[in-house]
Amino acid sequence: MYDDAEAPLVEQAREAYSSGEWSQAYDLLVGLDARDPLSVQDLGLLAEAAYAAGHLDVTIEAWERAHAEAVRLGDPIAAAGAAARVALHLLMDTALMAPIRGWVKRAERLLVGQEETPVHAWLAVIRSYERLMIGDVGTAREWAGRAVEVGSICDPAAAAVGRVAEAHAVILEGDVRRGLILVDEAAVAAVSGELDAVSTGMVYCELVCMLQGLAQYDLAEEWTEAMERWRHGNGIGSTHGRCRVHRAQILRLRGATAEAEQVALAACAELRPYLRREFGWPLTELGRVRYQLGDLNGAEEAFLAARQTGWDPEPGLALVRLALGNVALAAASIRDSLEHPLTVPSKELPPNTGLRRAPLLAARVEIEVAVGDLVAARDAADELVQVAASFESRALSASAAMANGRVRLAAGEVPGAQSAFQSAVQLWSLVGAPYEVALARTGLAQAHRAAGDEISAGLELAAADAAVKILRAGHKTEERARGPNSFRQTGDYWFISFEENTVALRDLKGLHYLARLLAHPGREFHVLDLVSSGTDPAAVHSGLHDPELASSDGGDAGAVLDDQAKNAYRRRLAEIDEDLDEARLTRDRGRVVQAEAEREFLIRELSRAFGLSGRGRRAGSASERARVSVTRAIRHAMDRIREHDPPLAEHLERAIRTGTYCVYLPDSRLNMAWIT
């Protein structure tokens, strides 16, 4: 353990964490731990600081070490608490069910004979969500009740999250009205300000995910706005990124598609350090936004990237292929998704129930009509009607009306098609979804034309076309008129023009990095790419080339896993193998399929060094040094800019994201083109 001389550094780390200086706290604790292993308590602090600073693997490893040390010291409560934290982070950010179950069992064994503690309440929360995510709704509700019962006595945060899980289970069982009453009860904890930041973020996020999945968009929007207000200055870890995905979903629904794309891109940048398979969630939302914008190539790229993470991007990918004219591939894709759903548990999506199938069914109707298989289209439409009736959702009813209209029009049942499309227009208008209203109007125009009413058809089609044009180009009307922005170097000075104000600054490393990011808005740069002279000619001029940070191939230290990551993957694989053996002994076929899928996912991640889209992971030590160096340099440059041009500094604070990957994401409503 660390000696008395290092105790002030621990206090500095605690103070930094308390004041929200996550990276500073993390760096201090990592340095201390490298010299002498941290205590159980301080390993917990390291885990929390690492999570807030974007180091999920370190978070989980620190809690694993805290568990092992507490076992060695003979402290079963602390050991069980650390095991529960491992399971909770695996649940929140990896959705790997087999390791979650393994860590829960370790904790439960340690608690045998112990009186009820907060650990018992959190284990009940984890058990509830583990059951909920694989579709065992009844057992999930029972565990949620247990979390509320125990948590109400000893841990309000566990009780609050348990109430959300209980509401979700009740809704999935079909009692929507009672479930929504429970939602209101659960929401009280989120707005009370009595919970810690991670628990509050989890309550908000689960509420919004549940309401989005239920297609209760008005309520989802209310809680998304509440979560958005709360997260500024409060949210840590993955909360910021998750909140952005929810906001992008609402913006897309309301027709603010250009802004939704920027928010979705920001969400991808913020969630990259946290999510594994569930990284497909923000990517899929990005694809849906681009599809609505008419950017079919960009949408397909996002959907395929989501699929490479092990996520099911349907029905988006099938609809893109239909729009690109590949009807046969679209049909095969949507049929396979419905007949062989991926067993990818997720907190962000409903389990494999009617709610999960609803958007797939709506897409299948559209695709089967294009193929000419009206029997399959009608079957899908009928099932969608049943789902909409079960969950009492106006949006699901609107989707069912659209599907019914498409089937009837294709079958030549013109009066029925007119009535169905008219209902869809009215319902989508009440929902407040202009893009879907435009689609319904297009269908209604086709039905009027089939009835020989060209005047009505022309009116509906003109209204639909006008709406789509507004949705895809509306952001241009919000752009501010401004002169060109420039960020250029001449000799030892940078001349920066922003909103008709020009300043001159002496050369700094961070200005080179900023210039690179501003020249490519929306593009992510690995920090090693930024410091590498092989990819940044300006680095040579400024002496930025660092042989310790860049290798001979231009800054890439190799598509390899560092030892820490390799060991983490080996542990996860061992936990999955243990769960798989148990599932086979009990002949639990569903659990076997799930564990095998998780094992394949991890092996695939190892084989490609878990980089997105096949991008190999850079060696950890070089990346970490580069991350710290680049972040500090950019922050220093922005501080200098603030001294001379506060509005530009404020803009950069909002738009620049730093970390292992850096990106410039300006507000889409502003004309932020730069000359560099």
XYZ file of C-alpha atoms in Angstrom:
676
model
C 0.000 0.000 0.000
C 1.081 3.610 -0.463
C 3.039 5.279 2.352
C 2.264 8.416 4.360
C 4.161 10.605 1.913
C 1.702 9.687 -0.837
C -1.434 10.207 1.257
C -1.787 13.864 0.097
C -1.931 12.631 -3.500
C -4.856 10.377 -2.603
C -6.622 13.344 -1.064
C -5.892 15.370 -4.205
C -7.456 12.596 -6.272
C -10.543 12.546 -4.061
C -10.889 16.322 -4.276
C -10.430 16.229 -8.066
C -13.115 13.556 -8.368
C -15.505 15.482 -6.110
C -15.058 18.625 -8.207
C -15.621 16.808 -11.495
C -12.000 16.753 -12.641
C -12.291 13.139 -13.735
C -9.135 12.853 -15.826
C -7.002 14.498 -13.152
C -8.322 12.116 -10.485
C -7.790 9.179 -12.815
C -4.196 10.141 -13.657
C -3.304 10.648 -9.977
C -4.756 7.294 -8.931
C -3.154 5.397 -11.810
C 0.203 6.901 -10.856
C -0.225 5.922 -7.216
C -1.368 2.434 -8.127
C 1.697 1.931 -10.335
C 3.951 2.539 -7.346
C 1.985 0.691 -4.661
C -1.328 -1.190 -5.034
C -4.338 0.828 -3.904
C -6.548 -0.184 -0.988
C -10.008 -1.683 -1.556
C -11.616 1.694 -0.913
C -9.290 3.569 -3.258
C -9.665 0.917 -5.956
C -13.351 1.782 -5.850
C -12.466 5.455 -6.297
C -10.185 4.547 -9.213
C -13.013 2.558 -10.781
C -15.417 5.494 -10.505
C -12.875 8.018 -11.807
C -11.960 5.710 -14.690
C -15.619 5.347 -15.648
C -16.184 9.089 -15.592
C -13.020 9.656 -17.655
C -13.966 7.100 -20.311
C -11.911 4.033 -19.351
C -14.473 1.259 -18.999
C -11.932 -1.583 -19.053
C -10.017 0.014 -16.186
C -13.285 0.473 -14.288
C -14.161 -3.201 -14.469
C -10.617 -4.342 -13.731
C -10.402 -2.069 -10.672
C -13.626 -3.500 -9.249
C -12.356 -7.022 -9.971
C -9.171 -6.242 -8.049
C -11.185 -4.711 -5.200
C -13.223 -7.924 -5.047
C -10.107 -10.124 -4.917
C -8.450 -7.950 -2.248
C -11.584 -7.882 -0.083
C -11.808 -11.684 -0.308
C -8.163 -11.918 0.755
C -8.822 -9.624 3.721
C -11.866 -11.655 4.760
C -14.430 -8.871 4.160
C -17.400 -10.614 2.471
C -19.620 -7.504 2.302
C -16.969 -5.419 0.532
C -16.111 -8.352 -1.745
C -19.767 -8.862 -2.637
C -20.227 -5.136 -3.218
C -17.287 -5.041 -5.626
C -18.607 -8.133 -7.455
C -22.006 -6.442 -7.795
C -20.305 -3.369 -9.291
C -18.530 -5.539 -11.860
C -21.876 -7.073 -12.799
C -23.567 -3.660 -12.941
C -20.979 -2.191 -15.331
C -21.078 -5.318 -17.485
C -24.856 -4.903 -17.569
C -24.842 -1.189 -18.387
C -22.149 -1.154 -21.029
C -21.446 -4.641 -22.440
C -24.744 -6.581 -22.172
C -22.722 -9.815 -21.878
C -25.198 -11.909 -19.899
C -22.969 -14.876 -19.040
C -20.292 -12.842 -17.188
C -23.043 -10.869 -15.451
C -24.594 -14.061 -14.101
C -21.196 -15.316 -12.966
C -20.407 -12.201 -10.937
C -23.880 -12.127 -9.407
C -23.401 -15.716 -8.194
C -20.043 -14.815 -6.642
C -21.666 -11.978 -4.753
C -24.603 -14.099 -3.622
C -22.296 -16.814 -2.274
C -20.455 -14.222 -0.204
C -23.722 -12.911 1.238
C -25.040 -16.248 2.480
C -26.021 -15.809 6.125
C -25.608 -12.020 6.016
C -28.365 -9.581 6.925
C -29.844 -7.570 4.080
C -27.560 -4.816 2.800
C -27.524 -2.373 -0.131
C -25.618 -5.058 -2.046
C -28.689 -7.306 -1.820
C -30.800 -4.535 -3.340
C -28.386 -3.948 -6.224
C -28.103 -7.650 -6.950
C -31.895 -7.741 -7.230
C -31.721 -4.820 -9.699
C -29.143 -6.669 -11.784
C -31.123 -9.917 -11.662
C -34.233 -8.024 -12.775
C -32.560 -6.443 -15.795
C -30.772 -9.660 -16.744
C -34.167 -11.407 -16.865
C -35.847 -8.453 -18.581
C -33.233 -8.272 -21.334
C -33.674 -11.928 -22.270
C -37.478 -11.764 -22.203
C -38.261 -13.527 -18.895
C -40.654 -10.746 -17.909
C -42.423 -12.444 -14.993
C -39.201 -13.258 -13.141
C -37.887 -9.771 -13.947
C -40.915 -8.245 -12.239
C -40.366 -10.402 -9.138
C -36.719 -9.366 -8.842
C -37.678 -5.719 -9.388
C -40.129 -5.965 -6.500
C -37.350 -7.402 -4.356
C -35.068 -4.484 -5.300
C -37.762 -1.979 -4.325
C -38.495 -3.774 -1.048
C -34.875 -4.025 0.122
C -33.725 -0.766 -1.425
C -36.510 1.210 0.256
C -34.966 0.207 3.581
C -31.260 0.633 2.881
C -30.502 2.061 -0.603
C -32.852 4.576 -2.326
C -30.857 4.422 -5.586
C -31.377 0.667 -5.959
C -35.049 1.110 -5.087
C -35.429 3.814 -7.751
C -33.863 1.740 -10.518
C -35.897 -1.251 -9.327
C -39.107 0.756 -9.727
C -38.214 1.507 -13.346
C -37.569 -2.187 -13.998
C -40.885 -3.057 -12.353
C -42.769 -0.551 -14.529
C -41.071 -1.929 -17.639
C -42.002 -5.521 -16.761
C -45.622 -4.622 -16.004
C -45.930 -2.857 -19.381
C -44.397 -5.790 -21.253
C -46.902 -8.084 -19.509
C -49.640 -6.016 -21.160
C -50.840 -3.770 -18.313
C -49.811 -0.526 -19.952
C -51.911 1.816 -17.822
C -50.635 0.441 -14.513
C -47.110 0.458 -15.910
C -47.346 4.143 -16.786
C -48.554 4.906 -13.250
C -45.467 3.100 -11.952
C -43.360 5.187 -14.358
C -44.559 8.343 -12.623
C -43.638 6.861 -9.246
C -40.199 5.845 -10.502
C -39.582 9.278 -12.002
C -39.880 10.992 -8.623
C -36.447 9.670 -7.623
C -34.811 11.086 -10.748
C -36.040 14.626 -10.156
C -35.545 14.594 -6.388
C -31.775 15.144 -6.583
C -31.229 12.611 -3.797
C -29.472 9.958 -5.878
C -25.857 9.769 -7.048
C -25.077 10.780 -10.630
C -24.691 7.255 -12.049
C -27.967 6.053 -10.491
C -29.857 9.196 -11.555
C -28.581 8.821 -15.111
C -29.602 5.169 -15.132
C -33.135 6.034 -13.941
C -33.528 8.728 -16.597
C -32.074 6.566 -19.352
C -34.193 3.525 -18.510
C -37.335 5.633 -18.363
C -36.693 7.119 -21.798
C -35.643 3.785 -23.355
C -38.788 2.132 -22.057
C -41.054 4.911 -23.344
C -39.280 5.005 -26.732
C -39.705 1.250 -27.085
C -43.380 1.585 -26.204
C -43.692 4.371 -28.822
C -45.027 6.734 -26.131
C -43.183 9.592 -27.783
C -44.785 12.515 -25.950
C -43.733 11.099 -22.574
C -40.350 10.072 -23.981
C -39.789 13.629 -25.192
C -40.688 15.107 -21.799
C -38.203 12.853 -20.000
C -35.545 13.321 -22.665
C -35.751 17.079 -22.099
C -35.578 16.550 -18.333
C -32.556 14.278 -18.755
C -30.928 16.816 -21.085
C -31.328 19.578 -18.492
C -30.007 17.351 -15.707
C -26.942 15.986 -17.485
C -25.291 19.409 -17.869
C -22.967 19.458 -14.888
C -24.267 16.145 -13.497
C -23.991 13.245 -15.903
C -20.832 11.157 -15.913
C -19.580 8.167 -17.856
C -21.843 7.065 -20.669
C -24.780 9.226 -19.504
C -23.926 12.127 -21.832
C -23.779 9.932 -24.918
C -26.913 7.961 -24.059
C -28.815 11.186 -23.512
C -27.672 12.422 -26.925
C -28.988 9.282 -28.631
C -32.392 9.815 -27.014
C -32.351 13.442 -28.103
C -31.417 12.460 -31.663
C -34.373 10.062 -31.725
C -36.779 12.807 -30.703
C -35.259 15.356 -33.098
C -35.602 12.872 -35.956
C -39.217 12.181 -35.055
C -40.017 15.903 -34.906
C -38.384 16.515 -38.278
C -35.196 18.296 -37.149
C -33.131 15.786 -39.090
C -30.036 17.892 -39.764
C -29.635 18.667 -36.070
C -30.422 15.033 -35.238
C -27.500 13.893 -37.398
C -25.058 16.143 -35.541
C -26.376 14.972 -32.173
C -26.113 11.328 -33.257
C -22.524 11.873 -34.405
C -21.699 13.457 -31.050
C -23.301 10.487 -29.296
C -21.123 8.063 -31.261
C -18.010 10.018 -30.278
C -18.970 10.076 -26.594
C -20.109 6.447 -26.353
C -17.113 4.932 -28.156
C -15.091 4.432 -24.917
C -18.005 2.732 -23.157
C -20.157 0.523 -25.351
C -19.263 -2.781 -26.977
C -22.072 -4.487 -28.885
C -24.452 -1.722 -27.877
C -22.318 0.746 -29.829
C -24.568 -0.434 -32.652
C -27.396 1.493 -30.982
C -26.124 5.037 -31.699
C -24.826 3.901 -35.088
C -28.276 2.587 -35.989
C -29.870 5.857 -34.945
C -27.341 7.699 -37.120
C -28.350 5.448 -40.010
C -32.052 6.159 -39.452
C -31.421 9.904 -39.451
C -29.396 9.721 -42.662
C -32.064 7.569 -44.302
C -34.651 10.217 -43.479
C -32.318 12.891 -44.895
C -32.075 10.935 -48.146
C -28.373 10.118 -47.631
C -28.701 6.437 -48.551
C -24.964 5.739 -48.827
C -24.273 7.334 -45.456
C -27.174 5.432 -43.926
C -25.966 2.114 -45.302
C -22.460 2.811 -43.990
C -23.811 3.447 -40.474
C -26.059 0.365 -40.524
C -23.246 -1.905 -41.724
C -20.937 -0.521 -39.024
C -23.645 -1.316 -36.458
C -23.897 -4.870 -37.739
C -20.121 -5.295 -37.438
C -20.446 -4.624 -33.699
C -22.853 -7.563 -33.408
C -25.978 -5.367 -33.449
C -29.081 -5.953 -35.567
C -29.498 -2.803 -37.730
C -32.848 -3.893 -39.116
C -35.213 -2.720 -40.394
C -33.055 0.231 -41.418
C -30.624 -1.718 -43.579
C -33.398 -3.518 -45.451
C -35.222 -0.239 -46.148
C -32.023 1.346 -47.473
C -31.536 -1.595 -49.821
C -35.131 -1.263 -50.964
C -34.588 2.437 -51.661
C -31.419 1.592 -53.598
C -33.446 -0.777 -55.779
C -32.154 -4.094 -54.412
C -35.600 -5.504 -53.643
C -34.574 -9.162 -53.407
C -31.799 -8.450 -50.896
C -34.122 -6.212 -48.876
C -36.728 -8.972 -48.720
C -34.210 -11.622 -47.682
C -32.802 -9.305 -45.026
C -36.111 -8.409 -43.371
C -37.421 -11.972 -43.498
C -34.289 -13.306 -41.844
C -34.439 -10.641 -39.141
C -37.998 -11.635 -38.236
C -37.554 -15.391 -38.526
C -34.126 -15.566 -36.847
C -33.861 -12.582 -34.474
C -30.409 -11.892 -33.073
C -30.149 -12.775 -29.396
C -28.536 -9.477 -28.486
C -29.852 -8.408 -25.067
C -30.041 -4.655 -24.687
C -31.212 -2.156 -22.114
C -31.921 0.234 -24.964
C -34.428 -1.951 -26.828
C -37.419 -4.051 -25.785
C -36.760 -7.807 -25.470
C -37.798 -10.065 -28.342
C -41.515 -9.347 -27.941
C -44.136 -7.693 -30.097
C -42.598 -4.302 -29.346
C -39.248 -5.387 -30.813
C -41.014 -6.880 -33.855
C -43.259 -3.871 -34.576
C -40.825 -1.793 -36.706
C -39.677 -4.966 -38.476
C -43.280 -5.838 -39.328
C -43.956 -2.345 -40.710
C -40.876 -2.584 -42.939
C -41.788 -6.090 -44.058
C -45.167 -4.872 -45.282
C -43.513 -2.197 -47.442
C -40.903 -4.628 -48.787
C -43.257 -7.546 -49.442
C -45.608 -5.234 -51.321
C -42.637 -4.235 -53.499
C -41.823 -7.922 -54.048
C -45.446 -8.749 -54.816
C -46.022 -11.217 -51.951
C -49.328 -9.851 -50.651
C -49.981 -12.860 -48.423
C -46.813 -12.206 -46.427
C -47.527 -8.486 -46.427
C -51.050 -8.980 -45.080
C -49.845 -11.390 -42.368
C -47.281 -8.840 -41.196
C -49.874 -6.043 -41.239
C -52.328 -8.116 -39.195
C -49.683 -8.912 -36.579
C -48.772 -5.240 -36.362
C -52.423 -4.362 -35.696
C -52.429 -6.816 -32.779
C -49.243 -5.351 -31.327
C -50.639 -1.821 -31.567
C -53.828 -2.870 -29.805
C -51.878 -4.609 -27.014
C -49.716 -1.621 -26.149
C -52.216 1.220 -26.633
C -49.783 3.415 -28.542
C -50.940 6.076 -30.991
C -47.683 5.790 -32.952
C -48.004 2.013 -33.250
C -51.613 2.478 -34.360
C -50.438 4.967 -36.998
C -47.821 2.484 -38.216
C -50.463 -0.255 -38.386
C -52.779 2.024 -40.379
C -49.956 2.740 -42.843
C -49.283 -0.974 -43.248
C -52.973 -1.687 -43.765
C -53.175 1.042 -46.397
C -50.222 -0.377 -48.326
C -51.656 -3.892 -48.360
C -55.123 -2.755 -49.402
C -53.793 -0.522 -52.166
C -51.650 -3.339 -53.563
C -54.647 -5.681 -53.435
C -56.849 -3.213 -55.313
C -59.038 -2.474 -52.292
C -59.001 1.237 -53.041
C -61.707 2.586 -50.662
C -60.158 0.660 -47.758
C -56.712 1.958 -48.710
C -57.972 5.564 -48.789
C -59.523 5.176 -45.351
C -56.410 3.528 -43.870
C -54.012 6.140 -45.251
C -56.282 8.947 -44.073
C -56.197 7.454 -40.570
C -52.413 7.224 -40.780
C -52.147 10.909 -41.758
C -54.332 11.937 -38.823
C -52.584 9.716 -36.282
C -49.050 10.660 -37.334
C -50.089 14.325 -37.233
C -51.259 13.855 -33.635
C -47.961 12.146 -32.804
C -46.083 15.087 -34.301
C -44.003 13.153 -36.831
C -43.807 15.198 -40.077
C -41.724 12.694 -42.036
C -44.193 9.881 -41.339
C -47.065 12.253 -42.186
C -45.418 12.872 -45.560
C -45.145 9.114 -46.189
C -48.805 8.648 -45.274
C -49.801 11.490 -47.592
C -47.829 9.864 -50.401
C -49.753 6.646 -49.856
C -53.021 8.552 -49.748
C -52.131 10.286 -53.022
C -51.532 6.896 -54.648
C -54.889 5.656 -53.347
C -56.690 8.745 -54.676
C -55.005 8.260 -58.039
C -56.121 4.625 -58.113
C -59.663 5.881 -57.463
C -59.374 8.300 -60.382
C -59.265 11.424 -58.195
C -56.274 13.200 -59.722
C -57.013 16.537 -58.046
C -56.898 15.086 -54.520
C -53.880 12.970 -55.469
C -52.026 16.041 -56.698
C -52.802 18.000 -53.536
C -51.621 15.215 -51.223
C -48.489 14.552 -53.257
C -47.585 18.254 -53.367
C -48.004 18.498 -49.574
C -45.835 15.406 -49.047
C -43.094 16.622 -51.403
C -43.028 20.053 -49.789
C -42.744 18.518 -46.309
C -39.837 16.266 -47.308
C -37.981 19.166 -48.924
C -38.400 21.212 -45.758
C -37.189 18.322 -43.592
C -34.099 17.762 -45.728
C -33.181 21.393 -46.247
C -34.779 23.170 -43.307
C -31.482 23.667 -41.505
C -30.342 25.994 -44.278
C -32.994 28.534 -43.291
C -31.503 28.601 -39.788
C -27.931 29.290 -40.855
C -26.492 32.567 -39.728
C -25.157 34.948 -42.319
C -21.486 35.365 -41.606
C -18.217 35.939 -43.359
C -15.814 33.084 -44.022
C -14.028 31.574 -41.031
C -10.332 30.866 -41.409
C -7.645 29.139 -39.359
C -4.315 29.589 -41.126
C -0.622 29.624 -40.243
C 1.906 32.082 -41.628
C 5.413 31.649 -40.300
C 5.367 31.555 -36.510
C 1.835 32.968 -36.219
C -1.697 31.680 -36.711
C -4.272 34.115 -38.096
C -7.771 33.098 -36.992
C -10.919 34.794 -38.313
C -14.279 34.057 -36.702
C -17.482 36.090 -37.077
C -15.652 39.082 -38.565
C -13.084 39.119 -35.756
C -9.440 38.255 -36.547
C -6.725 37.439 -34.041
C -3.068 36.459 -34.347
C -1.528 33.852 -32.032
C 2.002 32.518 -31.709
C 2.487 28.937 -32.832
C 1.316 26.208 -30.428
C 1.007 22.449 -30.804
C -2.689 22.582 -29.982
C -3.382 25.002 -32.830
C -2.119 22.414 -35.328
C -4.484 19.838 -33.857
C -7.400 22.276 -33.950
C -6.689 23.183 -37.570
C -6.779 19.502 -38.533
C -10.094 18.939 -36.776
C -11.715 22.107 -38.149
C -10.749 21.122 -41.692
C -12.701 17.847 -41.373
C -15.908 18.379 -39.349
C -17.498 15.136 -38.218
C -14.406 13.028 -38.905
C -12.808 11.209 -35.974
C -9.014 11.308 -35.661
C -7.101 8.929 -33.434
C -4.681 10.888 -31.255
C -1.758 8.989 -32.765
C -2.843 10.212 -36.190
C -2.769 13.782 -34.913
C 0.768 13.570 -33.502
C 2.205 11.498 -36.327
C 4.437 13.375 -38.748
C 3.589 10.775 -41.378
C -0.009 11.994 -41.525
C 0.360 15.607 -40.362
C 2.913 17.641 -42.334
C 2.483 20.548 -39.930
C 3.898 18.393 -37.160
C 7.331 18.460 -38.761
C 7.382 22.261 -38.743
C 6.419 22.424 -35.065
C 8.605 19.582 -33.886
C 5.592 17.483 -32.908
C 7.008 14.196 -34.065
C 7.500 12.043 -30.978
C 9.221 8.703 -31.587
C 7.722 7.342 -28.386
C 4.216 8.051 -29.642
C 4.538 7.160 -33.310
C 5.901 4.075 -34.967
C 7.542 3.747 -38.353
C 4.219 3.236 -40.103
C 2.937 6.719 -39.300
C 1.799 6.636 -35.722
C 0.087 3.255 -35.540
C 1.689 1.119 -32.847
C 0.109 -1.950 -34.355
C -3.299 -3.614 -34.486
C -2.738 -5.448 -31.227
C -4.335 -5.680 -27.814
C -2.351 -4.570 -24.806
C -1.867 -7.103 -22.021
C -4.563 -5.562 -19.875
C -7.167 -5.859 -22.627
C -6.090 -9.405 -23.516
C -6.449 -10.497 -19.909
C -9.885 -8.886 -19.663
C -11.058 -10.737 -22.761
C -9.653 -14.024 -21.427
C -11.578 -13.528 -18.185
C -14.803 -12.788 -20.037
C -14.334 -15.872 -22.236
C -13.704 -18.055 -19.182
C -16.873 -16.706 -17.543
C -18.877 -17.408 -20.685
C -17.497 -20.951 -20.933
C -18.501 -21.589 -17.310
C -22.018 -20.299 -17.987
C -22.201 -22.334 -21.184
C -21.290 -25.557 -19.352
C -23.973 -24.907 -16.744
C -26.579 -24.104 -19.393
C -25.822 -27.348 -21.217
C -26.120 -29.366 -17.997
C -29.533 -27.832 -17.285
C -30.524 -28.156 -20.969
C -31.404 -24.468 -21.130
C -31.386 -24.084 -24.905
C -32.028 -20.339 -24.919
C -29.166 -19.702 -22.531
C -26.870 -21.941 -24.596
C -27.664 -19.998 -27.774
C -27.078 -16.704 -26.006
C -23.773 -17.769 -24.435
C -22.517 -19.163 -27.739
C -23.383 -15.861 -29.445
C -21.495 -13.935 -26.760
C -18.495 -16.224 -27.129
C -18.458 -15.749 -30.905
C -18.712 -11.994 -30.420
C -15.696 -11.866 -28.104
C -13.633 -14.131 -30.341
C -14.495 -11.934 -33.311
C -13.504 -8.865 -31.317
C -10.175 -10.467 -30.425
C -9.519 -11.477 -34.003
C -9.820 -7.909 -35.212
C -8.446 -6.315 -32.027
C -11.940 -4.919 -31.328
C -11.587 -1.910 -33.627
C -14.715 -0.494 -35.279
C -15.033 -1.430 -38.941
C -11.902 -3.586 -38.757
C -9.724 -0.754 -37.447
C -7.040 -2.289 -35.242
C -6.528 -1.033 -31.728
C -3.316 0.906 -31.179
C -0.964 -0.181 -28.413
C -2.390 1.085 -25.142
C 0.680 2.803 -23.678
C 1.338 4.941 -26.761
C -2.334 5.806 -27.153
C -2.674 6.824 -23.534
C 0.370 9.101 -23.618
C -0.831 10.630 -26.864
C -4.344 11.137 -25.457
C -3.015 13.052 -22.475
C -0.595 15.075 -24.618
C -3.115 16.010 -27.319
C -5.869 16.863 -24.840
C -3.596 19.148 -22.848
C -2.277 20.822 -26.007
C -5.784 21.470 -27.340
C -6.979 22.803 -23.983
C -3.951 25.104 -23.742
C -4.575 26.433 -27.261
C -8.251 27.048 -26.474
C -7.276 28.927 -23.301
C -5.047 31.198 -25.422
C -7.874 31.711 -27.920
C -10.227 32.641 -25.070
C -7.910 35.493 -24.062
C -8.350 37.101 -27.496
C -11.684 35.823 -28.829
C -14.128 34.534 -26.153
C -16.986 33.750 -28.635
C -14.692 31.480 -30.668
C -13.447 29.771 -27.507
C -17.045 29.183 -26.432
C -17.868 27.685 -29.847
C -14.844 25.379 -29.716
C -15.706 24.263 -26.161
C -19.093 23.094 -27.427
C -17.921 21.548 -30.682
C -14.525 19.915 -29.986
C -14.509 16.405 -28.467
C -11.212 15.088 -27.141
C -10.169 11.649 -25.970
C -8.552 8.691 -27.719
C -10.512 9.878 -30.763
C -10.922 13.617 -31.373
C -13.598 15.228 -33.516
C -15.078 18.626 -34.422
C -18.897 18.573 -34.314
C -20.340 22.064 -34.910
C -24.036 22.839 -34.539
C -25.656 22.006 -37.870
C -27.732 25.197 -37.720
C -24.594 27.315 -38.070
C -22.528 27.799 -41.204
C -19.221 26.656 -39.790
C -17.081 26.029 -42.854
C -13.424 26.825 -42.240
C -10.606 27.788 -44.587
C -7.423 26.137 -43.303
